mmCIF file of C-alpha atoms and ligand atoms in Angstrom:
data_model
loop_
_atom_site.group_PDB
_atom_site.id
_atom_site.type_symbol
_atom_site.label_atom_id
_atom_site.label_comp_id
_atom_site.label_asym_id
_atom_site.label_seq_id
_atom_site.Cartn_x
_atom_site.Cartn_y
_atom_site.Cartn_z
ATOM 1 C CA MET A 18 -6.892 1.395 -35.339
ATOM 2 C CA SER A 19 -5.831 -0.318 -32.664
ATOM 3 C CA PHE A 20 -8.363 0.687 -29.746
ATOM 4 C CA ALA A 21 -11.211 0.248 -32.121
ATOM 5 C CA THR A 22 -10.786 -3.901 -32.356
ATOM 6 C CA ASN A 23 -9.195 -6.560 -30.958
ATOM 7 C CA LYS A 24 -5.918 -7.443 -33.232
ATOM 8 C CA ARG A 25 -3.326 -10.067 -33.952
ATOM 9 C CA LEU A 26 -0.913 -8.426 -35.358
ATOM 10 C CA MET A 27 0.620 -5.066 -35.284
ATOM 11 C CA GLU A 28 -0.316 -2.504 -38.664
ATOM 12 C CA GLU A 29 1.512 0.262 -39.702
ATOM 13 C CA GLY A 30 -0.579 3.436 -38.150
ATOM 14 C CA ASP A 31 -1.125 1.610 -35.364
ATOM 15 C CA THR A 32 -0.593 3.264 -32.067
ATOM 16 C CA VAL A 33 1.110 0.963 -29.767
ATOM 17 C CA LEU A 34 2.579 0.742 -26.159
ATOM 18 C CA LEU A 35 5.832 -0.768 -25.748
ATOM 19 C CA TYR A 36 6.327 -2.085 -21.967
ATOM 20 C CA VAL A 37 9.753 -1.733 -21.190
ATOM 21 C CA GLY A 38 10.140 -2.751 -17.855
ATOM 22 C CA TYR A 39 8.228 -2.150 -14.413
ATOM 23 C CA ASP A 40 6.443 1.372 -14.016
ATOM 24 C CA ASN A 41 7.905 2.078 -18.011
ATOM 25 C CA LEU A 42 5.471 2.171 -20.526
ATOM 26 C CA VAL A 43 5.341 4.438 -23.741
ATOM 27 C CA GLN A 44 3.038 4.718 -26.652
ATOM 28 C CA MET A 45 4.468 5.026 -30.205
ATOM 29 C CA GLN A 46 2.646 5.240 -33.680
ATOM 30 C CA LEU A 47 4.198 2.196 -36.254
ATOM 31 C CA ALA A 48 5.703 4.343 -39.246
ATOM 32 C CA ARG A 49 7.849 1.860 -41.622
ATOM 33 C CA GLY A 50 11.671 3.265 -41.716
ATOM 34 C CA SER A 51 10.788 4.837 -38.179
ATOM 35 C CA VAL A 52 13.211 4.291 -35.603
ATOM 36 C CA HIS A 53 11.936 4.501 -31.826
ATOM 37 C CA GLN A 54 15.219 4.002 -28.782
ATOM 38 C CA THR A 55 14.540 2.461 -25.764
ATOM 39 C CA ARG A 56 17.193 2.190 -23.056
ATOM 40 C CA TYR A 57 17.081 -1.213 -24.365
ATOM 41 C CA GLY A 58 18.867 -0.405 -27.410
ATOM 42 C CA ALA A 59 17.029 0.657 -30.766
ATOM 43 C CA LEU A 60 13.610 -0.568 -32.021
ATOM 44 C CA LYS A 61 12.876 -0.412 -35.937
ATOM 45 C CA HIS A 62 8.975 -0.026 -36.321
ATOM 46 C CA ASP A 63 9.461 -2.870 -39.705
ATOM 47 C CA GLN A 64 10.629 -4.901 -37.003
ATOM 48 C CA LEU A 65 6.707 -4.238 -34.887
ATOM 49 C CA ILE A 66 5.225 -3.847 -37.979
ATOM 50 C CA GLY A 67 3.465 -7.636 -38.824
ATOM 51 C CA ALA A 68 4.371 -9.280 -35.204
ATOM 52 C CA PRO A 69 1.673 -10.089 -32.825
ATOM 53 C CA TYR A 70 1.191 -8.224 -29.819
ATOM 54 C CA GLY A 71 2.414 -9.278 -26.582
ATOM 55 C CA LYS A 72 4.874 -11.217 -27.728
ATOM 56 C CA LYS A 73 8.915 -10.250 -26.656
ATOM 57 C CA VAL A 74 11.143 -8.060 -29.092
ATOM 58 C CA GLU A 75 14.424 -8.265 -28.586
ATOM 59 C CA CYS A 76 16.505 -4.946 -28.575
ATOM 60 C CA SER A 77 20.322 -5.355 -28.534
ATOM 61 C CA LYS A 78 20.383 -5.117 -24.516
ATOM 62 C CA GLY A 79 17.093 -7.002 -23.709
ATOM 63 C CA TRP A 80 13.875 -7.083 -24.598
ATOM 64 C CA ILE A 81 10.677 -5.206 -24.658
ATOM 65 C CA CYS A 82 6.540 -6.279 -25.042
ATOM 66 C CA PRO A 83 4.479 -4.663 -27.702
ATOM 67 C CA LEU A 84 0.735 -4.219 -26.437
ATOM 68 C CA GLN A 85 -2.600 -3.254 -27.769
ATOM 69 C CA PRO A 86 -4.091 -0.324 -26.015
ATOM 70 C CA THR A 87 -6.405 -0.125 -23.835
ATOM 71 C CA PRO A 88 -8.214 3.138 -22.061
ATOM 72 C CA GLU A 89 -6.834 2.229 -19.098
ATOM 73 C CA LEU A 90 -3.451 1.860 -20.437
ATOM 74 C CA TRP A 91 -3.848 4.951 -22.563
ATOM 75 C CA THR A 92 -4.816 6.407 -19.007
ATOM 76 C CA LEU A 93 -1.114 5.710 -18.174
ATOM 77 C CA VAL A 94 0.754 6.968 -21.464
ATOM 78 C CA LEU A 95 -1.457 9.893 -22.631
ATOM 79 C CA PRO A 96 -0.030 12.996 -23.664
ATOM 80 C CA HIS A 97 -1.247 15.101 -20.795
ATOM 81 C CA ARG A 98 -3.123 18.124 -21.682
ATOM 82 C CA THR A 99 -4.838 19.070 -18.647
ATOM 83 C CA GLN A 100 -5.497 17.144 -15.782
ATOM 84 C CA ILE A 101 -7.526 13.631 -15.925
ATOM 85 C CA LEU A 102 -9.185 11.251 -14.857
ATOM 86 C CA TYR A 103 -7.713 7.516 -14.014
ATOM 87 C CA THR A 104 -9.207 3.976 -13.800
ATOM 88 C CA THR A 105 -10.147 4.161 -10.369
ATOM 89 C CA ASP A 106 -13.148 6.964 -10.419
ATOM 90 C CA ILE A 107 -13.500 6.063 -14.138
ATOM 91 C CA SER A 108 -14.518 2.625 -13.115
ATOM 92 C CA MET A 109 -16.985 4.200 -10.970
ATOM 93 C CA ILE A 110 -18.036 6.456 -13.456
ATOM 94 C CA VAL A 111 -19.391 4.235 -16.121
ATOM 95 C CA PHE A 112 -20.924 2.013 -13.680
ATOM 96 C CA GLN A 113 -22.902 4.597 -11.746
ATOM 97 C CA LEU A 114 -24.263 6.027 -15.426
ATOM 98 C CA HIS A 115 -24.772 2.658 -16.421
ATOM 99 C CA LEU A 116 -23.338 2.529 -20.073
ATOM 100 C CA LYS A 117 -23.428 0.116 -21.997
ATOM 101 C CA PRO A 118 -22.979 -0.666 -25.875
ATOM 102 C CA GLY A 119 -25.592 1.774 -27.672
ATOM 103 C CA SER A 120 -25.763 4.070 -24.645
ATOM 104 C CA VAL A 121 -25.827 7.802 -25.598
ATOM 105 C CA VAL A 122 -23.499 9.813 -23.604
ATOM 106 C CA VAL A 123 -22.403 13.388 -22.730
ATOM 107 C CA GLU A 124 -19.247 14.361 -21.320
ATOM 108 C CA ALA A 125 -17.479 18.352 -20.686
ATOM 109 C CA GLY A 126 -14.398 18.902 -20.696
ATOM 110 C CA THR A 127 -12.948 16.461 -23.356
ATOM 111 C CA GLY A 128 -9.280 17.892 -21.268
ATOM 112 C CA SER A 129 -7.087 15.062 -21.986
ATOM 113 C CA GLY A 130 -9.244 12.663 -23.241
ATOM 114 C CA SER A 131 -8.993 9.839 -20.494
ATOM 115 C CA LEU A 132 -12.352 9.148 -19.610
ATOM 116 C CA SER A 133 -13.709 9.928 -23.106
ATOM 117 C CA HIS A 134 -11.565 6.809 -24.333
ATOM 118 C CA ALA A 135 -13.405 4.508 -21.542
ATOM 119 C CA LEU A 136 -16.663 5.840 -22.622
ATOM 120 C CA ILE A 137 -16.189 4.949 -26.030
ATOM 121 C CA ARG A 138 -15.119 1.396 -25.062
ATOM 122 C CA SER A 139 -18.329 1.273 -23.138
ATOM 123 C CA VAL A 140 -20.987 2.385 -25.834
ATOM 124 C CA MET A 141 -19.373 1.185 -28.663
ATOM 125 C CA PRO A 142 -20.416 -0.178 -31.648
ATOM 126 C CA ASN A 143 -23.633 1.715 -31.705
ATOM 127 C CA GLY A 144 -23.695 4.089 -29.065
ATOM 128 C CA ARG A 145 -22.233 7.502 -29.126
ATOM 129 C CA LEU A 146 -20.023 9.857 -27.081
ATOM 130 C CA HIS A 147 -20.810 13.919 -27.009
ATOM 131 C CA THR A 148 -17.491 15.967 -25.924
ATOM 132 C CA PHE A 149 -17.619 19.033 -25.319
ATOM 133 C CA GLU A 150 -14.378 21.301 -24.392
ATOM 134 C CA PHE A 151 -13.912 25.487 -24.760
ATOM 135 C CA HIS A 152 -9.725 25.559 -25.038
ATOM 136 C CA GLU A 153 -9.811 25.061 -29.126
ATOM 137 C CA GLU A 154 -6.426 23.514 -29.707
ATOM 138 C CA ARG A 155 -7.561 20.685 -27.023
ATOM 139 C CA CYS A 156 -10.557 20.012 -28.657
ATOM 140 C CA ALA A 157 -8.716 19.979 -31.890
ATOM 141 C CA ALA A 158 -5.909 17.589 -30.433
ATOM 142 C CA ALA A 159 -8.657 14.833 -28.911
ATOM 143 C CA ARG A 160 -10.136 14.567 -32.001
ATOM 144 C CA LYS A 161 -7.290 14.304 -34.135
ATOM 145 C CA GLU A 162 -6.182 11.673 -31.226
ATOM 146 C CA PHE A 163 -9.719 9.908 -31.633
ATOM 147 C CA GLU A 164 -9.231 9.675 -35.550
ATOM 148 C CA GLN A 165 -6.116 8.171 -34.983
ATOM 149 C CA HIS A 166 -7.372 5.135 -33.122
ATOM 150 C CA GLY A 167 -9.580 4.482 -35.004
ATOM 151 C CA LEU A 168 -12.685 5.980 -32.650
ATOM 152 C CA GLY A 169 -14.043 8.341 -34.666
ATOM 153 C CA ASP A 170 -17.218 6.724 -36.241
ATOM 154 C CA TYR A 171 -17.931 6.743 -32.179
ATOM 155 C CA VAL A 172 -17.664 9.985 -30.924
ATOM 156 C CA THR A 173 -18.205 13.744 -31.306
ATOM 157 C CA ALA A 174 -15.735 16.343 -30.234
ATOM 158 C CA LYS A 175 -17.659 20.122 -30.210
ATOM 159 C CA HIS A 176 -15.522 23.164 -29.493
ATOM 160 C CA ARG A 177 -17.944 24.959 -26.575
ATOM 161 C CA ASP A 178 -18.197 26.302 -23.562
ATOM 162 C CA VAL A 179 -21.224 24.046 -22.341
ATOM 163 C CA CYS A 180 -22.063 26.815 -19.422
ATOM 164 C CA ALA A 181 -22.713 29.517 -21.894
ATOM 165 C CA ALA A 182 -24.489 27.431 -24.880
ATOM 166 C CA GLY A 183 -25.297 24.467 -23.303
ATOM 167 C CA PHE A 184 -25.687 21.149 -24.995
ATOM 168 C CA GLU A 185 -27.912 21.260 -27.774
ATOM 169 C CA LEU A 186 -29.349 18.255 -27.444
ATOM 170 C CA ASP A 187 -32.624 17.588 -26.725
ATOM 171 C CA LYS A 188 -33.743 14.411 -24.851
ATOM 172 C CA GLU A 189 -31.275 12.448 -26.460
ATOM 173 C CA ALA A 190 -28.423 11.394 -23.842
ATOM 174 C CA ASP A 191 -28.932 7.999 -21.521
ATOM 175 C CA ALA A 192 -25.894 9.906 -19.358
ATOM 176 C CA LEU A 193 -24.312 13.144 -19.069
ATOM 177 C CA PHE A 194 -20.502 13.600 -17.378
ATOM 178 C CA LEU A 195 -19.025 17.078 -16.104
ATOM 179 C CA ASP A 196 -15.427 17.717 -15.666
ATOM 180 C CA LEU A 197 -16.040 21.379 -14.894
ATOM 181 C CA PRO A 198 -15.148 24.030 -12.684
ATOM 182 C CA ALA A 199 -18.408 25.461 -12.239
ATOM 183 C CA PRO A 200 -20.639 22.805 -13.073
ATOM 184 C CA TRP A 201 -23.681 23.999 -11.584
ATOM 185 C CA GLU A 202 -24.326 26.942 -14.396
ATOM 186 C CA CYS A 203 -24.650 24.118 -16.570
ATOM 187 C CA ILE A 204 -27.186 21.685 -15.117
ATOM 188 C CA THR A 205 -30.012 23.550 -17.421
ATOM 189 C CA SER A 206 -28.832 22.696 -19.899
ATOM 190 C CA ALA A 207 -27.454 19.071 -18.517
ATOM 191 C CA SER A 208 -31.536 18.523 -17.795
ATOM 192 C CA HIS A 209 -32.443 19.527 -21.298
ATOM 193 C CA ALA A 210 -30.184 16.927 -22.964
ATOM 194 C CA LEU A 211 -30.982 14.140 -20.718
ATOM 195 C CA ARG A 212 -33.806 11.876 -21.709
ATOM 196 C CA GLN A 213 -36.451 10.946 -18.925
ATOM 197 C CA GLY A 214 -34.695 8.133 -16.129
ATOM 198 C CA GLY A 215 -31.447 9.814 -17.418
ATOM 199 C CA ARG A 216 -28.313 9.575 -15.092
ATOM 200 C CA ILE A 217 -26.038 12.328 -14.691
ATOM 201 C CA CYS A 218 -22.191 12.607 -12.773
ATOM 202 C CA THR A 219 -20.050 15.344 -11.767
ATOM 203 C CA PHE A 220 -16.320 15.597 -10.596
ATOM 204 C CA SER A 221 -15.231 17.849 -8.490
ATOM 205 C CA PRO A 222 -12.413 18.451 -5.893
ATOM 206 C CA CYS A 223 -13.962 20.092 -2.997
ATOM 207 C CA MET A 224 -17.208 19.605 -0.906
ATOM 208 C CA GLU A 225 -18.366 23.094 -1.617
ATOM 209 C CA GLN A 226 -18.860 22.279 -5.507
ATOM 210 C CA VAL A 227 -20.454 19.286 -4.602
ATOM 211 C CA GLN A 228 -23.022 21.178 -2.177
ATOM 212 C CA ARG A 229 -23.651 23.645 -4.956
ATOM 213 C CA THR A 230 -23.794 21.264 -7.116
ATOM 214 C CA CYS A 231 -26.637 19.247 -5.470
ATOM 215 C CA GLU A 232 -28.444 22.244 -4.895
ATOM 216 C CA ALA A 233 -28.634 23.073 -8.663
ATOM 217 C CA LEU A 234 -29.101 19.169 -9.046
ATOM 218 C CA LYS A 235 -32.476 18.789 -6.657
ATOM 219 C CA ASP A 236 -33.809 22.947 -8.160
ATOM 220 C CA HIS A 237 -33.898 20.827 -11.619
ATOM 221 C CA GLY A 238 -35.555 17.987 -10.564
ATOM 222 C CA PHE A 239 -33.226 15.916 -10.482
ATOM 223 C CA THR A 240 -33.401 12.731 -7.427
ATOM 224 C CA ASP A 241 -31.540 9.801 -6.138
ATOM 225 C CA LEU A 242 -28.957 12.221 -5.246
ATOM 226 C CA THR A 243 -25.053 10.069 -3.972
ATOM 227 C CA VAL A 244 -21.841 11.648 -3.157
ATOM 228 C CA LEU A 245 -19.311 9.171 -3.734
ATOM 229 C CA GLU A 246 -14.890 9.426 -3.210
ATOM 230 C CA CYS A 247 -13.124 6.170 -5.025
ATOM 231 C CA LEU A 248 -9.794 5.500 -2.768
ATOM 232 C CA SER A 249 -7.365 2.660 -4.101
ATOM 233 C CA ARG A 250 -6.760 1.104 -1.011
ATOM 234 C CA PRO A 251 -3.049 -1.188 -1.560
ATOM 235 C CA PHE A 252 -2.167 -3.350 1.194
ATOM 236 C CA THR A 253 1.916 -3.591 1.759
ATOM 237 C CA VAL A 254 3.480 -7.350 3.298
ATOM 238 C CA GLN A 255 4.746 -6.929 6.906
ATOM 239 C CA ASN A 256 5.826 -8.907 9.137
ATOM 240 C CA ILE A 257 4.104 -8.596 12.578
ATOM 241 C CA LYS A 258 4.528 -10.100 16.057
ATOM 242 C CA LEU A 259 1.983 -11.151 18.139
ATOM 243 C CA SER A 260 1.457 -12.587 22.036
ATOM 244 C CA TYR A 261 -0.275 -15.183 23.091
ATOM 245 C CA VAL A 262 -0.873 -16.902 26.054
ATOM 246 C CA ASP A 263 0.034 -20.146 26.549
ATOM 247 C CA PHE A 264 -2.680 -22.387 28.375
ATOM 248 C CA GLY A 265 -1.030 -25.292 28.129
ATOM 249 C CA ASP A 266 -2.548 -28.474 26.559
ATOM 250 C CA GLN A 267 -6.523 -28.371 26.592
ATOM 251 C CA THR A 268 -6.637 -32.357 26.886
ATOM 252 C CA GLU A 269 -4.617 -32.119 30.357
ATOM 253 C CA ILE A 270 -7.085 -29.879 32.098
ATOM 254 C CA THR A 271 -9.924 -32.640 32.333
ATOM 255 C CA THR A 272 -7.787 -35.078 33.354
ATOM 256 C CA ASP A 273 -5.241 -33.897 35.524
ATOM 257 C CA LYS A 274 -5.598 -30.434 36.870
ATOM 258 C CA LYS A 275 -2.095 -29.850 39.168
ATOM 259 C CA ASN A 276 -0.176 -30.903 35.792
ATOM 260 C CA THR A 277 -2.528 -27.958 33.997
ATOM 261 C CA VAL A 278 -1.899 -25.084 36.482
ATOM 262 C CA ASP A 279 1.873 -26.353 36.454
ATOM 263 C CA LYS A 280 1.507 -25.535 32.773
ATOM 264 C CA ALA A 281 -0.058 -22.772 33.207
ATOM 265 C CA ALA A 282 2.372 -20.813 34.780
ATOM 266 C CA PRO A 283 5.624 -18.762 33.425
ATOM 267 C CA PRO A 284 8.092 -21.696 32.839
ATOM 268 C CA CYS A 285 11.123 -21.486 34.551
ATOM 269 C CA LYS A 286 14.475 -21.268 31.947
ATOM 270 C CA LYS A 287 15.292 -25.031 31.935
ATOM 271 C CA GLU A 288 11.481 -25.706 31.111
ATOM 272 C CA ARG A 289 11.282 -22.805 28.361
ATOM 273 C CA GLU A 290 15.036 -24.104 26.395
ATOM 274 C CA ASP A 291 13.391 -27.649 26.920
ATOM 275 C CA CYS A 292 9.888 -27.390 25.838
ATOM 276 C CA GLU A 293 11.267 -24.770 22.682
ATOM 277 C CA GLU A 294 13.649 -27.952 22.413
ATOM 278 C CA THR A 295 10.846 -30.458 21.850
ATOM 279 C CA GLU A 296 8.508 -28.120 19.268
ATOM 280 C CA VAL A 297 11.930 -26.906 17.360
ATOM 281 C CA LYS A 298 12.087 -31.304 17.285
ATOM 282 C CA MET A 299 8.066 -31.804 16.640
ATOM 283 C CA GLU A 300 7.687 -29.138 14.317
ATOM 284 C CA ASP A 301 6.957 -29.513 10.311
ATOM 285 C CA GLN A 302 8.911 -27.614 8.659
ATOM 286 C CA GLN A 303 6.268 -26.260 5.796
ATOM 287 C CA THR A 304 4.481 -25.627 8.573
ATOM 288 C CA ARG A 305 6.744 -23.507 10.127
ATOM 289 C CA SER A 306 6.921 -21.380 7.163
ATOM 290 C CA ASP A 307 3.227 -21.089 7.030
ATOM 291 C CA GLN A 308 2.272 -20.150 10.160
ATOM 292 C CA GLY A 309 5.845 -18.519 11.638
ATOM 293 C CA SER A 310 8.346 -19.046 13.960
ATOM 294 C CA GLU A 311 7.319 -18.583 17.728
ATOM 295 C CA SER A 312 8.958 -17.386 20.337
ATOM 296 C CA TRP A 313 9.133 -16.817 24.442
ATOM 297 C CA GLU A 314 8.528 -13.606 25.869
ATOM 298 C CA GLU A 315 8.644 -11.474 28.623
ATOM 299 C CA GLN A 316 6.578 -9.156 29.683
ATOM 300 C CA THR A 317 4.926 -7.829 32.707
ATOM 301 C CA VAL A 318 1.252 -8.466 33.836
ATOM 302 C CA SER A 319 -0.526 -6.807 37.251
ATOM 303 C CA SER A 320 -3.091 -8.694 39.054
ATOM 304 C CA GLY A 321 -3.841 -7.393 42.411
ATOM 305 C CA GLY A 322 -2.121 -4.442 42.089
ATOM 306 C CA GLN A 323 1.025 -5.950 41.950
ATOM 307 C CA ALA A 324 3.287 -7.051 38.928
ATOM 308 C CA SER A 325 5.041 -9.178 38.048
ATOM 309 C CA LYS A 326 7.055 -10.691 35.010
ATOM 310 C CA CYS A 327 5.317 -13.556 32.843
ATOM 311 C CA ALA A 328 6.363 -14.714 29.860
ATOM 312 C CA VAL A 329 4.264 -15.337 26.753
ATOM 313 C CA LYS A 330 4.847 -16.964 23.325
ATOM 314 C CA ALA A 331 4.832 -14.691 20.637
ATOM 315 C CA ARG A 332 4.418 -15.746 16.610
ATOM 316 C CA GLU A 333 5.605 -13.674 14.369
ATOM 317 C CA PHE A 334 4.074 -13.927 10.522
ATOM 318 C CA LYS A 335 3.546 -12.567 7.531
ATOM 319 C CA THR A 336 0.058 -10.095 6.749
ATOM 320 C CA GLY A 337 -0.736 -7.855 4.577
ATOM 321 C CA ALA A 338 -1.592 -4.560 6.333
ATOM 322 C CA PRO A 339 -3.439 -1.490 4.931
ATOM 323 C CA PRO A 340 -1.778 2.630 5.435
ATOM 324 C CA LEU A 341 -2.930 4.291 8.173
ATOM 325 C CA VAL A 342 -3.650 7.101 6.757
ATOM 326 C CA MET A 343 -5.307 7.075 2.926
ATOM 327 C CA GLN A 344 -3.846 8.785 0.612
ATOM 328 C CA GLY A 345 -4.775 9.718 -3.106
ATOM 329 C CA HIS A 346 -7.611 11.836 -2.849
ATOM 330 C CA THR A 347 -8.797 12.663 -6.715
ATOM 331 C CA GLY A 348 -12.323 14.420 -6.124
ATOM 332 C CA PHE A 349 -16.170 13.608 -4.812
ATOM 333 C CA LEU A 350 -18.349 12.127 -7.455
ATOM 334 C CA THR A 351 -22.275 13.346 -7.510
ATOM 335 C CA PHE A 352 -24.995 10.984 -9.463
ATOM 336 C CA ALA A 353 -28.050 11.260 -9.987
ATOM 337 C CA SER A 354 -30.895 10.337 -11.914
ATOM 338 C CA LEU A 355 -33.566 12.757 -13.918
ATOM 339 C CA TYR A 356 -36.771 11.507 -13.969
HETATM 340 C C1 LIG B 25 -9.926 18.324 -15.669
HETATM 341 S S1 LIG B 25 -10.290 18.614 -17.987
HETATM 342 C C2 LIG B 25 -10.878 17.484 -18.042
HETATM 343 C C3 LIG B 25 -9.793 15.878 -18.191
HETATM 344 C C4 LIG B 25 -10.828 14.685 -18.503
HETATM 345 N N1 LIG B 25 -11.998 14.522 -17.417
HETATM 346 C C5 LIG B 25 -10.072 13.530 -18.935
HETATM 347 O O1 LIG B 25 -9.823 12.654 -18.236
HETATM 348 O O2 LIG B 25 -9.007 13.487 -19.208
HETATM 349 C C6 LIG B 25 -10.981 19.713 -17.718
HETATM 350 C C7 LIG B 25 -11.391 20.559 -19.036
HETATM 351 O O3 LIG B 25 -12.761 21.315 -18.939
HETATM 352 C C8 LIG B 25 -12.517 22.304 -19.978
HETATM 353 N N2 LIG B 25 -13.847 23.605 -19.463
HETATM 354 C C9 LIG B 25 -13.519 24.034 -18.553
HETATM 355 N N3 LIG B 25 -15.000 24.681 -18.660
HETATM 356 C C10 LIG B 25 -15.267 24.450 -19.563
HETATM 357 C C11 LIG B 25 -16.512 24.897 -20.485
HETATM 358 N N4 LIG B 25 -17.637 25.818 -19.777
HETATM 359 N N5 LIG B 25 -16.684 23.937 -21.331
HETATM 360 C C12 LIG B 25 -15.996 23.387 -21.978
HETATM 361 N N6 LIG B 25 -15.497 23.099 -21.664
HETATM 362 C C13 LIG B 25 -14.741 23.858 -20.556
HETATM 363 C C14 LIG B 25 -10.672 22.697 -19.467
HETATM 364 O O4 LIG B 25 -10.949 23.541 -20.765
HETATM 365 C C15 LIG B 25 -10.382 21.308 -19.762
HETATM 366 O O5 LIG B 25 -9.771 21.136 -20.552
#
């Protein structure tokens, strides 16, 4: 019963997620007398029952932290029976399907139930998820998980081939989601299941699937067709060096032109050393660490067809940079409305 409500204390039967370390999260179901082995030593379930969620628990070689599951965390630890949807796509699906407490939402196929958990949370406590799966064992496993997680009252999990037999829902659904190899084959029954103004979303890895789905959607009177691809774009911290021209002290330009011209010219070695020495003395240490360090660099510049060496200043600083090649394609999300 650990998904349905926010709880302070762990109880027998709860699905608990153990934070064992960075990138190391495992799930377990609490049962009196059981022992769970972690890399930090054995953990007795009895140690957890009655203890608060989120509080560190000492094992013989270190600590672990028991967490209450959320759909986002469940997606990271669930047993994979199929390929699953991840939170980047799931968040866009929930948003674009306009789900809210009280909504009725339909899903096919159920797969490993990754999306199902997020859909149920969005429509709880007075809405409902109808989820369909044509693989019998997968459907049974998902149904068992929903019960174990205390979500049985908010979901109907049915074993059915929706392309052959349809959804058997008549204008009841506010939203409908399809993660199937051939979503275009069940757009007719989807249009019967949705109410006027209902939203549909299909997930397909290939553009050819998207094209066929869009044609079927248009043929059945769907409008506002939009295709999205969700990519998460991680920025990494990098040291970069940028050169810039030193035009000298700007106040001197108006007061002493000769002096400015001299200053703008490439400094000789002695001048450079003098200049660097003065700057280092004057520079406040805090400012240096915030803005990065400066250095002189020789660069070749060409003017009037002639190349000459010139000293430019370069500043090295830390910045966030995105990857040059975007990885992480999962699939395209096609959204539409039925009026
Ligand atoms: C990729 S999985 C879905 C994963 C799911 N969205 C998740 O996040 O866990 C696709 C599922 O659709 C099921 N499926 C395929 N064709 C179907 C059909 N015609 N009717 C019902 N289920 C179907 C497959 O058995 C499979 O379990």
